[in-house]
Amino acid sequence: MTARQEDPESMTVANDTTVLVTGAGRGIGEAVATAFAAKSGRVIVTDIDPAGEAVAEAIGAAFVEADLSDMDAVRNLSSRVIADFGPIDILINNAGLQHVSAIDEFPDDMWSRIIQVMLTAPFQLMKAVLPGMKQQGWGRVVNIASVHGLIASPFKGAYIAAKHGLVGLTKTAALEVAAYGVTVNAICPGYVNTALVRNQIADLARIRGIPESEVVERVILEPAAVKRMVEPKEVARMALFLVGPDARSITGSMQVMDGGWTAR
């Protein structure tokens, strides 16, 4: 199989590109799937939430329901998608969840679930799709990490451990597949204006002993120089850039979108 030809005038690649986006039922995943469907390619939306089916219908994508917290379900997802749609050209590992708790109170089952969904499942999916990318001489993996893949905050041990692991996995994979025309990058946004973040406000208020009305200013935006949350569409545009021809030399990178948080 020959290397896929890229359109140098396009933000993305050829119209026969197959794109798999996990956790695409809402938030960042929905924005990414929508952006790719508008540009080109066959988009496959996957989510445990049936809302993903509505997203897929709205953007003209396929929907495959999958529970990434189950290792066997992830294996079945990858084999089913490849069997039904052929090799995956672009993989966007986005699915995630959050739990706010001190380490000594953190539930073991929640720890295991977060690590599986946010670190082990991306590993499993990369393991499944990279052979096809290598064979055709082209492929793109974009892992939606976080500023919390680079630094830590209290009370989010599993999330931060998973995101740090995803950053390391991104770097390792990039080195392994570069010679095959495949790039692997991570996007590391600060707090994004999604339900995942908004749903943390009550827990952050409780655990820090402050009113809910003060959480955004005193916790979420406090460390950033730019005092606003990242919008999902901004992350989607970065993902489009990373798969496009102008990013051919970018691999193993952490594209930080944190409003200056880590500049301190």
Short mmCIF file of N, CA and C in Angstrom, two decimals, residues 97-157:
data_model
loop_
_atom_site.label_atom_id
_atom_site.label_comp_id
_atom_site.label_asym_id
_atom_site.label_seq_id
_atom_site.Cartn_x
_atom_site.Cartn_y
_atom_site.Cartn_z
N LEU A 97 -13.08 10.81 32.08
CA LEU A 97 -13.97 11.07 33.20
C LEU A 97 -13.14 11.62 34.34
N GLN A 98 -13.81 12.07 35.38
CA GLN A 98 -13.12 12.72 36.49
C GLN A 98 -13.73 12.26 37.81
N HIS A 99 -12.90 12.23 38.84
CA HIS A 99 -13.36 12.00 40.21
C HIS A 99 -12.48 12.84 41.13
N VAL A 100 -13.12 13.64 41.97
CA VAL A 100 -12.40 14.55 42.86
C VAL A 100 -12.39 13.96 44.26
N SER A 101 -11.20 13.62 44.75
CA SER A 101 -11.08 13.01 46.07
C SER A 101 -9.63 13.00 46.50
N ALA A 102 -9.39 13.08 47.79
CA ALA A 102 -8.04 12.90 48.32
C ALA A 102 -7.58 11.46 48.08
N ILE A 103 -6.29 11.27 47.94
CA ILE A 103 -5.76 9.93 47.63
C ILE A 103 -6.15 8.91 48.68
N ASP A 104 -6.10 9.30 49.95
CA ASP A 104 -6.41 8.32 51.00
C ASP A 104 -7.89 8.02 51.11
N GLU A 105 -8.72 8.70 50.33
CA GLU A 105 -10.14 8.42 50.30
C GLU A 105 -10.61 7.97 48.91
N PHE A 106 -9.66 7.85 47.97
CA PHE A 106 -10.02 7.60 46.57
C PHE A 106 -10.50 6.15 46.41
N PRO A 107 -11.69 5.92 45.87
CA PRO A 107 -12.19 4.55 45.71
C PRO A 107 -11.34 3.74 44.72
N ASP A 108 -10.99 2.52 45.10
CA ASP A 108 -10.16 1.69 44.24
C ASP A 108 -10.81 1.44 42.88
N ASP A 109 -12.12 1.22 42.88
CA ASP A 109 -12.79 0.91 41.62
C ASP A 109 -12.81 2.12 40.69
N MET A 110 -12.92 3.31 41.25
CA MET A 110 -12.89 4.51 40.42
C MET A 110 -11.48 4.76 39.87
N TRP A 111 -10.47 4.50 40.69
CA TRP A 111 -9.09 4.58 40.19
C TRP A 111 -8.90 3.68 38.98
N SER A 112 -9.31 2.43 39.11
CA SER A 112 -9.13 1.46 38.03
C SER A 112 -9.90 1.87 36.78
N ARG A 113 -11.10 2.39 36.97
CA ARG A 113 -11.92 2.79 35.82
C ARG A 113 -11.27 3.95 35.06
N ILE A 114 -10.81 4.95 35.79
CA ILE A 114 -10.20 6.12 35.15
C ILE A 114 -8.93 5.72 34.40
N ILE A 115 -8.09 4.92 35.01
CA ILE A 115 -6.85 4.49 34.35
C ILE A 115 -7.17 3.67 33.10
N GLN A 116 -8.17 2.81 33.17
CA GLN A 116 -8.54 2.01 32.01
C GLN A 116 -9.05 2.88 30.87
N VAL A 117 -9.98 3.79 31.16
CA VAL A 117 -10.59 4.61 30.11
C VAL A 117 -9.58 5.57 29.50
N MET A 118 -8.74 6.17 30.33
CA MET A 118 -7.93 7.30 29.88
C MET A 118 -6.49 6.95 29.55
N LEU A 119 -6.04 5.75 29.89
CA LEU A 119 -4.67 5.35 29.57
C LEU A 119 -4.60 3.99 28.89
N THR A 120 -5.24 2.99 29.49
CA THR A 120 -5.15 1.65 28.91
C THR A 120 -5.93 1.56 27.60
N ALA A 121 -7.12 2.14 27.54
CA ALA A 121 -7.89 2.10 26.29
C ALA A 121 -7.17 2.80 25.14
N PRO A 122 -6.58 3.99 25.34
CA PRO A 122 -5.78 4.56 24.26
C PRO A 122 -4.64 3.66 23.81
N PHE A 123 -3.97 3.01 24.77
CA PHE A 123 -2.93 2.04 24.41
C PHE A 123 -3.51 0.91 23.56
N GLN A 124 -4.65 0.36 23.99
CA GLN A 124 -5.26 -0.73 23.25
C GLN A 124 -5.64 -0.31 21.83
N LEU A 125 -6.21 0.87 21.69
CA LEU A 125 -6.64 1.33 20.37
C LEU A 125 -5.44 1.64 19.48
N MET A 126 -4.41 2.24 20.05
CA MET A 126 -3.20 2.49 19.27
C MET A 126 -2.58 1.17 18.82
N LYS A 127 -2.55 0.20 19.72
CA LYS A 127 -2.01 -1.12 19.37
C LYS A 127 -2.76 -1.73 18.20
N ALA A 128 -4.08 -1.48 18.15
CA ALA A 128 -4.90 -2.07 17.10
C ALA A 128 -4.75 -1.35 15.76
N VAL A 129 -4.61 -0.01 15.78
CA VAL A 129 -4.65 0.73 14.52
C VAL A 129 -3.27 1.02 13.94
N LEU A 130 -2.22 1.01 14.75
CA LEU A 130 -0.90 1.36 14.23
C LEU A 130 -0.39 0.41 13.15
N PRO A 131 -0.66 -0.90 13.23
CA PRO A 131 -0.19 -1.76 12.13
C PRO A 131 -0.72 -1.33 10.76
N GLY A 132 -2.00 -0.96 10.69
CA GLY A 132 -2.56 -0.50 9.43
C GLY A 132 -1.95 0.80 8.96
N MET A 133 -1.72 1.71 9.89
CA MET A 133 -1.07 2.98 9.55
C MET A 133 0.33 2.74 9.01
N LYS A 134 1.08 1.87 9.69
CA LYS A 134 2.44 1.57 9.25
C LYS A 134 2.44 0.93 7.87
N GLN A 135 1.51 0.05 7.63
CA GLN A 135 1.46 -0.64 6.34
C GLN A 135 1.18 0.33 5.20
N GLN A 136 0.29 1.27 5.40
CA GLN A 136 -0.04 2.20 4.32
C GLN A 136 0.92 3.39 4.25
N GLY A 137 1.81 3.51 5.24
CA GLY A 137 2.80 4.57 5.20
C GLY A 137 2.28 5.93 5.59
N TRP A 138 1.16 5.98 6.30
CA TRP A 138 0.59 7.26 6.75
C TRP A 138 -0.40 6.99 7.87
N GLY A 139 -0.40 7.87 8.85
CA GLY A 139 -1.38 7.78 9.93
C GLY A 139 -1.17 8.91 10.91
N ARG A 140 -2.23 9.21 11.65
CA ARG A 140 -2.17 10.28 12.64
C ARG A 140 -2.89 9.81 13.91
N VAL A 141 -2.22 9.98 15.03
CA VAL A 141 -2.84 9.75 16.34
C VAL A 141 -2.77 11.06 17.10
N VAL A 142 -3.91 11.49 17.61
CA VAL A 142 -3.96 12.68 18.45
C VAL A 142 -4.59 12.27 19.78
N ASN A 143 -3.82 12.37 20.83
CA ASN A 143 -4.30 12.03 22.16
C ASN A 143 -4.71 13.32 22.88
N ILE A 144 -5.94 13.37 23.34
CA ILE A 144 -6.39 14.54 24.09
C ILE A 144 -5.95 14.34 25.54
N ALA A 145 -4.83 14.96 25.86
CA ALA A 145 -4.29 14.87 27.22
C ALA A 145 -4.83 16.05 28.02
N SER A 146 -3.97 16.79 28.68
CA SER A 146 -4.41 17.88 29.55
C SER A 146 -3.18 18.60 30.07
N VAL A 147 -3.37 19.84 30.50
CA VAL A 147 -2.31 20.47 31.26
C VAL A 147 -1.94 19.62 32.46
N HIS A 148 -2.91 18.81 32.94
CA HIS A 148 -2.65 17.91 34.06
C HIS A 148 -1.88 16.66 33.64
N GLY A 149 -1.48 16.60 32.37
CA GLY A 149 -0.50 15.61 31.95
C GLY A 149 0.91 16.12 32.12
N LEU A 150 1.03 17.40 32.47
CA LEU A 150 2.34 18.05 32.62
C LEU A 150 2.60 18.51 34.04
N ILE A 151 1.54 18.89 34.74
CA ILE A 151 1.65 19.35 36.12
C ILE A 151 0.54 18.70 36.93
N ALA A 152 0.59 18.89 38.23
CA ALA A 152 -0.42 18.27 39.10
C ALA A 152 -1.23 19.33 39.83
N SER A 153 -2.42 18.92 40.25
CA SER A 153 -3.26 19.66 41.17
C SER A 153 -3.77 18.66 42.20
N PRO A 154 -4.11 19.11 43.38
CA PRO A 154 -4.57 18.17 44.40
C PRO A 154 -5.96 17.60 44.09
N PHE A 155 -6.22 16.42 44.65
CA PHE A 155 -7.54 15.79 44.68
C PHE A 155 -7.98 15.20 43.34
N LYS A 156 -7.05 15.00 42.41
CA LYS A 156 -7.40 14.41 41.12
C LYS A 156 -6.36 13.36 40.74
N GLY A 157 -6.01 12.52 41.70
CA GLY A 157 -4.88 11.62 41.53
C GLY A 157 -4.97 10.71 40.32
#
